[in-house]
mmCIF file with all atom_site columns, C-alpha atoms in Angstrom:
data_model
loop_
_atom_site.group_PDB
_atom_site.id
_atom_site.type_symbol
_atom_site.label_atom_id
_atom_site.label_alt_id
_atom_site.label_comp_id
_atom_site.label_asym_id
_atom_site.label_entity_id
_atom_site.label_seq_id
_atom_site.pdbx_PDB_ins_code
_atom_site.Cartn_x
_atom_site.Cartn_y
_atom_site.Cartn_z
_atom_site.occupancy
_atom_site.B_iso_or_equiv
_atom_site.pdbx_formal_charge
_atom_site.auth_seq_id
_atom_site.auth_comp_id
_atom_site.auth_asym_id
_atom_site.auth_atom_id
_atom_site.pdbx_PDB_model_num
ATOM 1   C CA . UNK A 1 1   ? -36.617 -61.266  4.760   1.00 57.00 ? 27  UNK A CA 1
ATOM 2   C CA . UNK A 1 2   ? -39.875 -62.296  3.112   1.00 67.00 ? 28  UNK A CA 1
ATOM 3   C CA . UNK A 1 3   ? -38.058 -64.168  0.350   1.00 87.00 ? 29  UNK A CA 1
ATOM 4   C CA . UNK A 1 4   ? -36.027 -66.312  2.748   1.00 89.00 ? 30  UNK A CA 1
ATOM 5   C CA . UNK A 1 5   ? -39.162 -67.043  4.765   1.00 91.00 ? 31  UNK A CA 1
ATOM 6   C CA . UNK A 1 6   ? -40.930 -68.233  1.620   1.00 93.00 ? 32  UNK A CA 1
ATOM 7   C CA . UNK A 1 7   ? -37.929 -70.278  0.509   1.00 94.00 ? 33  UNK A CA 1
ATOM 8   C CA . UNK A 1 8   ? -37.757 -71.785  3.967   1.00 95.00 ? 34  UNK A CA 1
ATOM 9   C CA . UNK A 1 9   ? -41.443 -72.667  3.808   1.00 95.00 ? 35  UNK A CA 1
ATOM 10  C CA . UNK A 1 10  ? -41.005 -74.333  0.440   1.00 96.00 ? 36  UNK A CA 1
ATOM 11  C CA . UNK A 1 11  ? -37.962 -76.143  1.821   1.00 96.00 ? 37  UNK A CA 1
ATOM 12  C CA . UNK A 1 12  ? -39.978 -77.404  4.798   1.00 96.00 ? 38  UNK A CA 1
ATOM 13  C CA . UNK A 1 13  ? -42.797 -78.716  2.606   1.00 97.00 ? 39  UNK A CA 1
ATOM 14  C CA . UNK A 1 14  ? -40.269 -80.356  0.299   1.00 97.00 ? 40  UNK A CA 1
ATOM 15  C CA . UNK A 1 15  ? -38.550 -81.919  3.313   1.00 96.00 ? 41  UNK A CA 1
ATOM 16  C CA . UNK A 1 16  ? -41.894 -83.353  4.441   1.00 96.00 ? 42  UNK A CA 1
ATOM 17  C CA . UNK A 1 17  ? -42.334 -84.749  0.940   1.00 96.00 ? 43  UNK A CA 1
ATOM 18  C CA . UNK A 1 18  ? -38.924 -86.433  0.989   1.00 96.00 ? 44  UNK A CA 1
ATOM 19  C CA . UNK A 1 19  ? -39.839 -88.134  4.254   1.00 93.00 ? 45  UNK A CA 1
ATOM 20  C CA . UNK A 1 20  ? -43.155 -89.356  2.819   1.00 95.00 ? 46  UNK A CA 1
ATOM 21  C CA . UNK A 1 21  ? -41.481 -90.716  -0.324  1.00 93.00 ? 47  UNK A CA 1
ATOM 22  C CA . UNK A 1 22  ? -38.607 -92.231  1.636   1.00 90.00 ? 48  UNK A CA 1
ATOM 23  C CA . UNK A 1 23  ? -40.818 -93.983  4.183   1.00 90.00 ? 49  UNK A CA 1
ATOM 24  C CA . UNK A 1 24  ? -43.233 -95.208  1.490   1.00 91.00 ? 50  UNK A CA 1
ATOM 25  C CA . UNK A 1 25  ? -40.392 -96.705  -0.577  1.00 90.00 ? 51  UNK A CA 1
ATOM 26  C CA . UNK A 1 26  ? -38.846 -98.224  2.532   1.00 86.00 ? 52  UNK A CA 1
ATOM 27  C CA . UNK A 1 27  ? -42.111 -99.856  3.610   1.00 87.00 ? 53  UNK A CA 1
ATOM 28  C CA . UNK A 1 28  ? -42.987 -101.239 0.173   1.00 88.00 ? 54  UNK A CA 1
ATOM 29  C CA . UNK A 1 29  ? -39.704 -101.977 -1.617  1.00 87.00 ? 55  UNK A CA 1
ATOM 30  C CA . UNK A 1 30  ? -36.640 -101.741 0.599   1.00 84.00 ? 56  UNK A CA 1
ATOM 31  C CA . UNK A 1 31  ? -37.629 -103.089 4.019   1.00 81.00 ? 57  UNK A CA 1
ATOM 32  C CA . UNK A 1 32  ? -35.922 -106.450 3.513   1.00 78.00 ? 58  UNK A CA 1
ATOM 33  C CA . UNK A 1 33  ? -32.848 -104.724 2.060   1.00 80.00 ? 59  UNK A CA 1
ATOM 34  C CA . UNK A 1 34  ? -32.461 -102.247 4.939   1.00 75.00 ? 60  UNK A CA 1
ATOM 35  C CA . UNK A 1 35  ? -32.977 -104.975 7.538   1.00 73.00 ? 61  UNK A CA 1
ATOM 36  C CA . UNK A 1 36  ? -30.719 -107.493 5.787   1.00 72.00 ? 62  UNK A CA 1
ATOM 37  C CA . UNK A 1 37  ? -28.078 -109.037 8.065   1.00 75.00 ? 63  UNK A CA 1
ATOM 38  C CA . UNK A 1 38  ? -26.284 -110.876 5.246   1.00 84.00 ? 64  UNK A CA 1
ATOM 39  C CA . UNK A 1 39  ? -24.019 -108.491 3.270   1.00 86.00 ? 65  UNK A CA 1
ATOM 40  C CA . UNK A 1 40  ? -24.003 -110.808 0.236   1.00 88.00 ? 66  UNK A CA 1
ATOM 41  C CA . UNK A 1 41  ? -27.803 -110.695 0.012   1.00 87.00 ? 67  UNK A CA 1
ATOM 42  C CA . UNK A 1 42  ? -27.691 -106.904 0.325   1.00 88.00 ? 68  UNK A CA 1
ATOM 43  C CA . UNK A 1 43  ? -25.144 -106.669 -2.496  1.00 89.00 ? 69  UNK A CA 1
ATOM 44  C CA . UNK A 1 44  ? -27.273 -108.855 -4.763  1.00 89.00 ? 70  UNK A CA 1
ATOM 45  C CA . UNK A 1 45  ? -30.238 -106.610 -4.047  1.00 90.00 ? 71  UNK A CA 1
ATOM 46  C CA . UNK A 1 46  ? -28.169 -103.522 -4.895  1.00 90.00 ? 72  UNK A CA 1
ATOM 47  C CA . UNK A 1 47  ? -27.077 -104.997 -8.232  1.00 89.00 ? 73  UNK A CA 1
ATOM 48  C CA . UNK A 1 48  ? -30.665 -105.895 -9.159  1.00 88.00 ? 74  UNK A CA 1
ATOM 49  C CA . UNK A 1 49  ? -32.250 -102.626 -7.965  1.00 89.00 ? 75  UNK A CA 1
ATOM 50  C CA . UNK A 1 50  ? -29.545 -100.018 -8.471  1.00 89.00 ? 76  UNK A CA 1
ATOM 51  C CA . UNK A 1 51  ? -31.692 -97.376  -10.203 1.00 91.00 ? 77  UNK A CA 1
ATOM 52  C CA . UNK A 1 52  ? -34.501 -97.412  -7.641  1.00 92.00 ? 78  UNK A CA 1
ATOM 53  C CA . UNK A 1 53  ? -31.942 -97.318  -4.825  1.00 92.00 ? 79  UNK A CA 1
ATOM 54  C CA . UNK A 1 54  ? -30.282 -94.270  -6.375  1.00 94.00 ? 80  UNK A CA 1
ATOM 55  C CA . UNK A 1 55  ? -33.655 -92.514  -6.574  1.00 94.00 ? 81  UNK A CA 1
ATOM 56  C CA . UNK A 1 56  ? -34.465 -93.386  -2.973  1.00 93.00 ? 82  UNK A CA 1
ATOM 57  C CA . UNK A 1 57  ? -31.082 -92.343  -1.648  1.00 93.00 ? 83  UNK A CA 1
ATOM 58  C CA . UNK A 1 58  ? -31.028 -89.051  -3.558  1.00 95.00 ? 84  UNK A CA 1
ATOM 59  C CA . UNK A 1 59  ? -34.497 -88.146  -2.297  1.00 95.00 ? 85  UNK A CA 1
ATOM 60  C CA . UNK A 1 60  ? -33.939 -88.923  1.378   1.00 93.00 ? 86  UNK A CA 1
ATOM 61  C CA . UNK A 1 61  ? -30.376 -87.598  1.579   1.00 94.00 ? 87  UNK A CA 1
ATOM 62  C CA . UNK A 1 62  ? -29.324 -85.243  -1.208  1.00 96.00 ? 88  UNK A CA 1
ATOM 63  C CA . UNK A 1 63  ? -32.644 -83.458  -1.799  1.00 97.00 ? 89  UNK A CA 1
ATOM 64  C CA . UNK A 1 64  ? -33.490 -83.354  1.899   1.00 96.00 ? 90  UNK A CA 1
ATOM 65  C CA . UNK A 1 65  ? -30.068 -81.994  2.843   1.00 96.00 ? 91  UNK A CA 1
ATOM 66  C CA . UNK A 1 66  ? -30.289 -79.245  0.219   1.00 97.00 ? 92  UNK A CA 1
ATOM 67  C CA . UNK A 1 67  ? -33.780 -77.994  1.124   1.00 97.00 ? 93  UNK A CA 1
ATOM 68  C CA . UNK A 1 68  ? -32.868 -78.096  4.804   1.00 97.00 ? 94  UNK A CA 1
ATOM 69  C CA . UNK A 1 69  ? -30.474 -75.156  4.348   1.00 97.00 ? 95  UNK A CA 1
ATOM 70  C CA . UNK A 1 70  ? -33.073 -72.455  3.463   1.00 96.00 ? 96  UNK A CA 1
ATOM 71  C CA . UNK A 1 71  ? -35.357 -73.850  6.160   1.00 97.00 ? 97  UNK A CA 1
ATOM 72  C CA . UNK A 1 72  ? -32.663 -73.541  8.846   1.00 96.00 ? 98  UNK A CA 1
ATOM 73  C CA . UNK A 1 73  ? -31.862 -69.991  7.708   1.00 95.00 ? 99  UNK A CA 1
ATOM 74  C CA . UNK A 1 74  ? -35.537 -68.970  7.589   1.00 95.00 ? 100 UNK A CA 1
ATOM 75  C CA . UNK A 1 75  ? -36.249 -70.246  11.086  1.00 94.00 ? 101 UNK A CA 1
ATOM 76  C CA . UNK A 1 76  ? -33.031 -68.629  12.301  1.00 92.00 ? 102 UNK A CA 1
ATOM 77  C CA . UNK A 1 77  ? -34.222 -65.273  10.934  1.00 91.00 ? 103 UNK A CA 1
ATOM 78  C CA . UNK A 1 78  ? -37.627 -65.775  12.538  1.00 88.00 ? 104 UNK A CA 1
ATOM 79  C CA . UNK A 1 79  ? -35.996 -66.423  15.925  1.00 89.00 ? 105 UNK A CA 1
ATOM 80  C CA . UNK A 1 80  ? -33.455 -63.608  15.644  1.00 86.00 ? 106 UNK A CA 1
ATOM 81  C CA . UNK A 1 81  ? -35.711 -61.206  17.538  1.00 81.00 ? 107 UNK A CA 1
ATOM 82  C CA . UNK A 1 82  ? -35.495 -63.493  20.558  1.00 77.00 ? 108 UNK A CA 1
ATOM 83  C CA . UNK A 1 83  ? -31.765 -62.658  20.933  1.00 81.00 ? 109 UNK A CA 1
ATOM 84  C CA . UNK A 1 84  ? -31.259 -66.183  22.204  1.00 86.00 ? 110 UNK A CA 1
ATOM 85  C CA . UNK A 1 85  ? -27.868 -67.937  22.168  1.00 92.00 ? 111 UNK A CA 1
ATOM 86  C CA . UNK A 1 86  ? -29.773 -71.229  22.078  1.00 93.00 ? 112 UNK A CA 1
ATOM 87  C CA . UNK A 1 87  ? -31.442 -70.207  18.810  1.00 91.00 ? 113 UNK A CA 1
ATOM 88  C CA . UNK A 1 88  ? -28.100 -69.372  17.188  1.00 93.00 ? 114 UNK A CA 1
ATOM 89  C CA . UNK A 1 89  ? -26.432 -72.540  18.432  1.00 94.00 ? 115 UNK A CA 1
ATOM 90  C CA . UNK A 1 90  ? -29.362 -74.646  17.256  1.00 94.00 ? 116 UNK A CA 1
ATOM 91  C CA . UNK A 1 91  ? -29.171 -73.086  13.786  1.00 94.00 ? 117 UNK A CA 1
ATOM 92  C CA . UNK A 1 92  ? -25.505 -74.080  13.535  1.00 96.00 ? 118 UNK A CA 1
ATOM 93  C CA . UNK A 1 93  ? -26.432 -77.665  14.371  1.00 96.00 ? 119 UNK A CA 1
ATOM 94  C CA . UNK A 1 94  ? -29.157 -77.506  11.719  1.00 95.00 ? 120 UNK A CA 1
ATOM 95  C CA . UNK A 1 95  ? -26.623 -76.520  9.056   1.00 96.00 ? 121 UNK A CA 1
ATOM 96  C CA . UNK A 1 96  ? -24.201 -79.205  10.243  1.00 95.00 ? 122 UNK A CA 1
ATOM 97  C CA . UNK A 1 97  ? -27.054 -81.729  9.992   1.00 95.00 ? 123 UNK A CA 1
ATOM 98  C CA . UNK A 1 98  ? -27.662 -80.652  6.401   1.00 95.00 ? 124 UNK A CA 1
ATOM 99  C CA . UNK A 1 99  ? -24.008 -81.152  5.487   1.00 94.00 ? 125 UNK A CA 1
ATOM 100 C CA . UNK A 1 100 ? -23.825 -84.546  7.165   1.00 93.00 ? 126 UNK A CA 1
ATOM 101 C CA . UNK A 1 101 ? -27.001 -85.739  5.435   1.00 94.00 ? 127 UNK A CA 1
ATOM 102 C CA . UNK A 1 102 ? -25.692 -84.685  2.014   1.00 94.00 ? 128 UNK A CA 1
ATOM 103 C CA . UNK A 1 103 ? -22.349 -86.363  2.774   1.00 92.00 ? 129 UNK A CA 1
ATOM 104 C CA . UNK A 1 104 ? -24.193 -89.539  3.735   1.00 92.00 ? 130 UNK A CA 1
ATOM 105 C CA . UNK A 1 105 ? -26.034 -89.509  0.422   1.00 92.00 ? 131 UNK A CA 1
ATOM 106 C CA . UNK A 1 106 ? -22.810 -89.147  -1.536  1.00 93.00 ? 132 UNK A CA 1
ATOM 107 C CA . UNK A 1 107 ? -21.152 -91.981  0.400   1.00 91.00 ? 133 UNK A CA 1
ATOM 108 C CA . UNK A 1 108 ? -24.138 -94.255  -0.224  1.00 91.00 ? 134 UNK A CA 1
ATOM 109 C CA . UNK A 1 109 ? -24.214 -93.449  -3.958  1.00 92.00 ? 135 UNK A CA 1
ATOM 110 C CA . UNK A 1 110 ? -20.543 -94.339  -4.282  1.00 92.00 ? 136 UNK A CA 1
ATOM 111 C CA . UNK A 1 111 ? -21.139 -97.467  -2.212  1.00 90.00 ? 137 UNK A CA 1
ATOM 112 C CA . UNK A 1 112 ? -23.828 -98.685  -4.615  1.00 91.00 ? 138 UNK A CA 1
ATOM 113 C CA . UNK A 1 113 ? -21.555 -98.159  -7.624  1.00 91.00 ? 139 UNK A CA 1
ATOM 114 C CA . UNK A 1 114 ? -18.513 -99.712  -5.963  1.00 90.00 ? 140 UNK A CA 1
ATOM 115 C CA . UNK A 1 115 ? -20.149 -102.925 -4.778  1.00 91.00 ? 141 UNK A CA 1
ATOM 116 C CA . UNK A 1 116 ? -22.007 -103.346 -8.075  1.00 90.00 ? 142 UNK A CA 1
ATOM 117 C CA . UNK A 1 117 ? -18.705 -103.235 -9.964  1.00 89.00 ? 143 UNK A CA 1
ATOM 118 C CA . UNK A 1 118 ? -17.025 -105.622 -7.523  1.00 90.00 ? 144 UNK A CA 1
ATOM 119 C CA . UNK A 1 119 ? -19.865 -108.124 -7.549  1.00 89.00 ? 145 UNK A CA 1
ATOM 120 C CA . UNK A 1 120 ? -18.993 -109.214 -11.084 1.00 83.00 ? 146 UNK A CA 1
ATOM 121 C CA . UNK A 1 121 ? -15.352 -109.959 -10.286 1.00 86.00 ? 147 UNK A CA 1
ATOM 122 C CA . UNK A 1 122 ? -15.070 -110.583 -6.545  1.00 88.00 ? 148 UNK A CA 1
ATOM 123 C CA . UNK A 1 123 ? -18.373 -111.210 -4.702  1.00 88.00 ? 149 UNK A CA 1
ATOM 124 C CA . UNK A 1 124 ? -16.669 -111.731 -1.349  1.00 90.00 ? 150 UNK A CA 1
ATOM 125 C CA . UNK A 1 125 ? -14.850 -108.432 -1.595  1.00 92.00 ? 151 UNK A CA 1
ATOM 126 C CA . UNK A 1 126 ? -18.101 -106.748 -2.630  1.00 90.00 ? 152 UNK A CA 1
ATOM 127 C CA . UNK A 1 127 ? -19.781 -108.028 0.535   1.00 90.00 ? 153 UNK A CA 1
ATOM 128 C CA . UNK A 1 128 ? -16.882 -106.875 2.727   1.00 91.00 ? 154 UNK A CA 1
ATOM 129 C CA . UNK A 1 129 ? -16.801 -103.429 1.123   1.00 89.00 ? 155 UNK A CA 1
ATOM 130 C CA . UNK A 1 130 ? -20.554 -103.040 1.506   1.00 89.00 ? 156 UNK A CA 1
ATOM 131 C CA . UNK A 1 131 ? -20.454 -103.995 5.188   1.00 88.00 ? 157 UNK A CA 1
ATOM 132 C CA . UNK A 1 132 ? -17.772 -101.360 5.809   1.00 88.00 ? 158 UNK A CA 1
ATOM 133 C CA . UNK A 1 133 ? -19.371 -98.573  3.784   1.00 86.00 ? 159 UNK A CA 1
ATOM 134 C CA . UNK A 1 134 ? -22.817 -99.301  5.200   1.00 83.00 ? 160 UNK A CA 1
ATOM 135 C CA . UNK A 1 135 ? -21.412 -98.898  8.715   1.00 83.00 ? 161 UNK A CA 1
ATOM 136 C CA . UNK A 1 136 ? -19.906 -95.532  7.733   1.00 85.00 ? 162 UNK A CA 1
ATOM 137 C CA . UNK A 1 137 ? -23.178 -94.328  6.206   1.00 82.00 ? 163 UNK A CA 1
ATOM 138 C CA . UNK A 1 138 ? -25.150 -95.434  9.262   1.00 78.00 ? 164 UNK A CA 1
ATOM 139 C CA . UNK A 1 139 ? -22.711 -93.669  11.538  1.00 76.00 ? 165 UNK A CA 1
ATOM 140 C CA . UNK A 1 140 ? -23.060 -90.444  9.569   1.00 77.00 ? 166 UNK A CA 1
ATOM 141 C CA . UNK A 1 141 ? -26.780 -90.224  9.041   1.00 69.00 ? 167 UNK A CA 1
ATOM 142 C CA . UNK A 1 142 ? -28.698 -93.413  9.594   1.00 63.00 ? 168 UNK A CA 1
ATOM 143 C CA . UNK A 1 143 ? -27.865 -94.853  12.973  1.00 63.00 ? 169 UNK A CA 1
ATOM 144 C CA . UNK A 1 144 ? -28.763 -91.857  15.101  1.00 72.00 ? 170 UNK A CA 1
ATOM 145 C CA . UNK A 1 145 ? -30.536 -88.526  14.820  1.00 82.00 ? 171 UNK A CA 1
ATOM 146 C CA . UNK A 1 146 ? -28.628 -86.449  17.357  1.00 89.00 ? 172 UNK A CA 1
ATOM 147 C CA . UNK A 1 147 ? -27.834 -83.464  15.110  1.00 92.00 ? 173 UNK A CA 1
ATOM 148 C CA . UNK A 1 148 ? -31.405 -83.134  13.891  1.00 92.00 ? 174 UNK A CA 1
ATOM 149 C CA . UNK A 1 149 ? -32.700 -83.610  17.397  1.00 92.00 ? 175 UNK A CA 1
ATOM 150 C CA . UNK A 1 150 ? -30.559 -80.796  18.805  1.00 95.00 ? 176 UNK A CA 1
ATOM 151 C CA . UNK A 1 151 ? -31.734 -78.430  16.050  1.00 96.00 ? 177 UNK A CA 1
ATOM 152 C CA . UNK A 1 152 ? -35.443 -79.235  16.348  1.00 95.00 ? 178 UNK A CA 1
ATOM 153 C CA . UNK A 1 153 ? -35.425 -79.252  20.149  1.00 96.00 ? 179 UNK A CA 1
ATOM 154 C CA . UNK A 1 154 ? -33.429 -76.041  20.460  1.00 95.00 ? 180 UNK A CA 1
ATOM 155 C CA . UNK A 1 155 ? -35.495 -73.945  18.074  1.00 95.00 ? 181 UNK A CA 1
ATOM 156 C CA . UNK A 1 156 ? -38.741 -75.372  19.477  1.00 95.00 ? 182 UNK A CA 1
ATOM 157 C CA . UNK A 1 157 ? -37.816 -74.405  23.031  1.00 95.00 ? 183 UNK A CA 1
ATOM 158 C CA . UNK A 1 158 ? -36.994 -70.841  21.941  1.00 94.00 ? 184 UNK A CA 1
ATOM 159 C CA . UNK A 1 159 ? -40.087 -70.567  19.752  1.00 92.00 ? 185 UNK A CA 1
ATOM 160 C CA . UNK A 1 160 ? -42.272 -71.851  22.598  1.00 92.00 ? 186 UNK A CA 1
ATOM 161 C CA . UNK A 1 161 ? -40.825 -69.310  25.011  1.00 90.00 ? 187 UNK A CA 1
ATOM 162 C CA . UNK A 1 162 ? -41.146 -66.428  22.538  1.00 87.00 ? 188 UNK A CA 1
ATOM 163 C CA . UNK A 1 163 ? -44.488 -67.575  21.062  1.00 86.00 ? 189 UNK A CA 1
ATOM 164 C CA . UNK A 1 164 ? -43.107 -67.395  17.534  1.00 84.00 ? 190 UNK A CA 1
ATOM 165 C CA . UNK A 1 165 ? -44.978 -70.438  16.222  1.00 86.00 ? 191 UNK A CA 1
ATOM 166 C CA . UNK A 1 166 ? -48.260 -72.070  17.201  1.00 89.00 ? 192 UNK A CA 1
ATOM 167 C CA . UNK A 1 167 ? -47.892 -73.823  20.553  1.00 93.00 ? 193 UNK A CA 1
ATOM 168 C CA . UNK A 1 168 ? -48.862 -77.202  19.109  1.00 94.00 ? 194 UNK A CA 1
ATOM 169 C CA . UNK A 1 169 ? -46.041 -76.925  16.559  1.00 93.00 ? 195 UNK A CA 1
ATOM 170 C CA . UNK A 1 170 ? -43.537 -76.068  19.266  1.00 94.00 ? 196 UNK A CA 1
ATOM 171 C CA . UNK A 1 171 ? -44.662 -78.848  21.591  1.00 95.00 ? 197 UNK A CA 1
ATOM 172 C CA . UNK A 1 172 ? -44.457 -81.330  18.743  1.00 94.00 ? 198 UNK A CA 1
ATOM 173 C CA . UNK A 1 173 ? -40.933 -80.093  18.010  1.00 94.00 ? 199 UNK A CA 1
ATOM 174 C CA . UNK A 1 174 ? -39.905 -80.593  21.640  1.00 94.00 ? 200 UNK A CA 1
ATOM 175 C CA . UNK A 1 175 ? -41.224 -84.163  21.633  1.00 93.00 ? 201 UNK A CA 1
ATOM 176 C CA . UNK A 1 176 ? -39.544 -84.913  18.301  1.00 92.00 ? 202 UNK A CA 1
ATOM 177 C CA . UNK A 1 177 ? -36.258 -83.413  19.456  1.00 92.00 ? 203 UNK A CA 1
ATOM 178 C CA . UNK A 1 178 ? -36.208 -85.505  22.632  1.00 92.00 ? 204 UNK A CA 1
ATOM 179 C CA . UNK A 1 179 ? -37.086 -88.668  20.703  1.00 89.00 ? 205 UNK A CA 1
ATOM 180 C CA . UNK A 1 180 ? -34.202 -87.981  18.302  1.00 88.00 ? 206 UNK A CA 1
ATOM 181 C CA . UNK A 1 181 ? -31.708 -87.520  21.148  1.00 88.00 ? 207 UNK A CA 1
ATOM 182 C CA . UNK A 1 182 ? -32.721 -90.897  22.570  1.00 86.00 ? 208 UNK A CA 1
ATOM 183 C CA . UNK A 1 183 ? -31.338 -92.601  19.442  1.00 80.00 ? 209 UNK A CA 1
ATOM 184 C CA . UNK A 1 184 ? -27.814 -92.027  20.746  1.00 82.00 ? 210 UNK A CA 1
ATOM 185 C CA . UNK A 1 185 ? -28.496 -95.101  22.907  1.00 80.00 ? 211 UNK A CA 1
ATOM 186 C CA . UNK A 1 186 ? -28.106 -98.166  20.618  1.00 71.00 ? 212 UNK A CA 1
ATOM 187 C CA . UNK A 1 187 ? -30.988 -99.996  22.287  1.00 70.00 ? 213 UNK A CA 1
ATOM 188 C CA . UNK A 1 188 ? -33.295 -97.049  21.513  1.00 71.00 ? 214 UNK A CA 1
ATOM 189 C CA . UNK A 1 189 ? -32.275 -96.644  17.879  1.00 70.00 ? 215 UNK A CA 1
ATOM 190 C CA . UNK A 1 190 ? -35.772 -97.624  16.713  1.00 71.00 ? 216 UNK A CA 1
ATOM 191 C CA . UNK A 1 191 ? -37.127 -94.453  18.362  1.00 72.00 ? 217 UNK A CA 1
ATOM 192 C CA . UNK A 1 192 ? -35.740 -92.729  15.268  1.00 70.00 ? 218 UNK A CA 1
ATOM 193 C CA . UNK A 1 193 ? -38.843 -93.951  13.435  1.00 75.00 ? 219 UNK A CA 1
ATOM 194 C CA . UNK A 1 194 ? -40.962 -91.798  15.757  1.00 80.00 ? 220 UNK A CA 1
ATOM 195 C CA . UNK A 1 195 ? -38.735 -88.830  14.944  1.00 83.00 ? 221 UNK A CA 1
ATOM 196 C CA . UNK A 1 196 ? -39.105 -89.419  11.209  1.00 83.00 ? 222 UNK A CA 1
ATOM 197 C CA . UNK A 1 197 ? -42.871 -89.792  11.247  1.00 88.00 ? 223 UNK A CA 1
ATOM 198 C CA . UNK A 1 198 ? -43.363 -86.818  13.556  1.00 90.00 ? 224 UNK A CA 1
ATOM 199 C CA . UNK A 1 199 ? -41.141 -84.625  11.412  1.00 92.00 ? 225 UNK A CA 1
ATOM 200 C CA . UNK A 1 200 ? -43.493 -85.056  8.458   1.00 94.00 ? 226 UNK A CA 1
ATOM 201 C CA . UNK A 1 201 ? -46.207 -83.232  10.411  1.00 95.00 ? 227 UNK A CA 1
ATOM 202 C CA . UNK A 1 202 ? -43.734 -80.752  11.911  1.00 95.00 ? 228 UNK A CA 1
ATOM 203 C CA . UNK A 1 203 ? -42.161 -79.852  8.561   1.00 96.00 ? 229 UNK A CA 1
ATOM 204 C CA . UNK A 1 204 ? -45.565 -79.408  6.948   1.00 96.00 ? 230 UNK A CA 1
ATOM 205 C CA . UNK A 1 205 ? -46.850 -77.184  9.759   1.00 95.00 ? 231 UNK A CA 1
ATOM 206 C CA . UNK A 1 206 ? -43.692 -75.069  9.842   1.00 95.00 ? 232 UNK A CA 1
ATOM 207 C CA . UNK A 1 207 ? -43.683 -74.781  6.050   1.00 95.00 ? 233 UNK A CA 1
ATOM 208 C CA . UNK A 1 208 ? -47.246 -73.493  5.907   1.00 94.00 ? 234 UNK A CA 1
ATOM 209 C CA . UNK A 1 209 ? -46.507 -71.011  8.703   1.00 92.00 ? 235 UNK A CA 1
ATOM 210 C CA . UNK A 1 210 ? -43.395 -69.647  6.987   1.00 92.00 ? 236 UNK A CA 1
ATOM 211 C CA . UNK A 1 211 ? -45.133 -69.246  3.626   1.00 91.00 ? 237 UNK A CA 1
ATOM 212 C CA . UNK A 1 212 ? -48.062 -67.412  5.190   1.00 82.00 ? 238 UNK A CA 1
#
């Protein structure tokens, strides 16, 4: 029990770190790339910055998805005493979120390699392939945060009711969960930024609590 709690705490702190690194790289290096509306310009950027894009993608998707698993299990164990169906259901959504995030990272990695190879022989095809694969990746893990929102909101509601974490952590989780669910509406997709920034604080607070 203690070992999974500690692993979960380390996972939470690592998750916070992946968000910090991901947002910092986005704001300083990749903002124009992520917001690009011209697929050909995006492909050219990928070819010129493939290594840094691989690092960024692996941090925000692969590493995050992996460390999310012990965190979900640790919080699930912590909430087990509540005997709440909501806690169990939320944990399942947390594990699904982890799998989807990892899958997104793998799709994006293959996308970078595929369009880079095509760019040298058929630039138009490279742009078309990138537009298609980018839509798939956004649908899986970039365009909305519903899975993460259900997990965070569900466990925060149970933890608030059972007083299993500090109240400020639970209230923050409720707010973050609701903000994530709002991203299902296309016009409110930018609310996902609030979810991402808030999760840095939430992950750090939960991580410290689990380790202690």
